[in-house]
GROMACS .gro file of C-alpha atoms in nm:
model
   85
    1MET     CA    1   0.000   0.000   0.000
    2ILE     CA    2   0.118   0.349  -0.087
    3ILE     CA    3  -0.019   0.659   0.081
    4ILE     CA    4   0.032   1.002  -0.069
    5ASP     CA    5  -0.041   1.265   0.193
    6GLY     CA    6  -0.162   1.612   0.108
    7VAL     CA    7   0.127   1.750   0.309
    8THR     CA    8   0.447   1.873   0.150
    9GLU     CA    9   0.790   1.751   0.257
   10SER     CA   10   0.832   2.084   0.439
   11GLY     CA   11   0.509   2.024   0.635
   12GLY     CA   12   0.273   2.260   0.450
   13LYS     CA   13  -0.082   2.166   0.358
   14PHE     CA   14  -0.119   2.105  -0.017
   15ARG     CA   15  -0.392   2.300  -0.196
   16PRO     CA   16  -0.648   2.284  -0.344
   17SER     CA   17  -0.819   2.061  -0.090
   18ALA     CA   18  -0.982   1.849  -0.366
   19TRP     CA   19  -0.648   1.767  -0.532
   20ALA     CA   20  -0.677   1.393  -0.462
   21GLU     CA   21  -1.016   1.349  -0.629
   22MET     CA   22  -0.914   1.573  -0.919
   23LEU     CA   23  -0.591   1.379  -0.977
   24ILE     CA   24  -0.759   1.038  -0.965
   25GLU     CA   25  -1.029   1.155  -1.205
   26GLY     CA   26  -0.772   1.324  -1.429
   27VAL     CA   27  -0.576   1.005  -1.487
   28GLY     CA   28  -0.892   0.811  -1.574
   29LEU     CA   29  -0.930   0.601  -1.259
   30ALA     CA   30  -1.283   0.718  -1.176
   31HIS     CA   31  -1.619   0.725  -1.349
   32PHE     CA   32  -1.977   0.825  -1.281
   33GLY     CA   33  -2.205   0.531  -1.216
   34ALA     CA   34  -2.571   0.482  -1.297
   35ASP     CA   35  -2.642   0.614  -0.948
   36HIS     CA   36  -2.491   0.950  -1.056
   37LYS     CA   37  -2.210   0.914  -0.803
   38ILE     CA   38  -1.840   0.897  -0.870
   39HIS     CA   39  -1.681   0.554  -0.840
   40TYR     CA   40  -1.307   0.493  -0.813
   41LEU     CA   41  -1.114   0.194  -0.940
   42PRO     CA   42  -1.092  -0.046  -0.643
   43LEU     CA   43  -0.713  -0.011  -0.631
   44ILE     CA   44  -0.715   0.362  -0.550
   45GLU     CA   45  -0.920   0.594  -0.336
   46PRO     CA   46  -0.912   0.945  -0.204
   47ALA     CA   47  -0.904   0.973   0.174
   48THR     CA   48  -0.870   1.222   0.455
   49ILE     CA   49  -0.582   1.157   0.694
   50ASN     CA   50  -0.529   1.387   0.992
   51GLY     CA   51  -0.751   1.645   0.825
   52ASN     CA   52  -0.556   1.644   0.499
   53ALA     CA   53  -0.653   1.506   0.160
   54ALA     CA   54  -0.465   1.190   0.065
   55ILE     CA   55  -0.462   0.907  -0.186
   56ILE     CA   56  -0.441   0.541  -0.089
   57ILE     CA   57  -0.305   0.318  -0.365
   58ASP     CA   58  -0.280  -0.058  -0.389
   59GLU     CA   59   0.067  -0.125  -0.531
   60SER     CA   60  -0.078  -0.359  -0.795
   61LEU     CA   61  -0.210  -0.048  -0.972
   62GLU     CA   62   0.141  -0.007  -1.115
   63GLU     CA   63   0.101  -0.331  -1.310
   64ILE     CA   64  -0.263  -0.285  -1.410
   65ARG     CA   65  -0.254   0.084  -1.509
   66PRO     CA   66   0.116   0.176  -1.534
   67GLU     CA   67   0.062   0.510  -1.710
   68ALA     CA   68  -0.187   0.633  -1.450
   69PHE     CA   69   0.034   0.510  -1.166
   70ALA     CA   70   0.338   0.686  -1.313
   71GLU     CA   71   0.146   1.011  -1.355
   72ILE     CA   72   0.023   1.005  -0.995
   73MET     CA   73   0.373   0.936  -0.863
   74ARG     CA   74   0.518   1.207  -1.088
   75PHE     CA   75   0.261   1.455  -0.956
   76ALA     CA   76   0.344   1.363  -0.596
   77ALA     CA   77   0.719   1.396  -0.652
   78GLU     CA   78   0.688   1.720  -0.848
   79ASN     CA   79   0.477   1.875  -0.571
   80ARG     CA   80   0.698   1.728  -0.298
   81LEU     CA   81   0.412   1.546  -0.130
   82GLN     CA   82   0.485   1.299   0.146
   83ILE     CA   83   0.478   0.939   0.020
   84ARG     CA   84   0.461   0.643   0.256
   85HIS     CA   85   0.493   0.276   0.162
   0.00000   0.00000   0.00000
């Protein structure tokens, strides 16, 4: 399991607060269901950890959707977000 916290390496809160949902949707890992609600691929989900937005990723996502996984990890590294394995 990989957790990307919405906290920068220097301890600042990452903005905007909806970054996790927007990133997951932007890489094509979410869709609207017949119930008119957003559904995420079972291997990834947005979360709130200690009051901060976060993304929880099953490591098998790298094998199943390598491009999306790489883009999420690139985004996290580029924005210096805290990543825990």
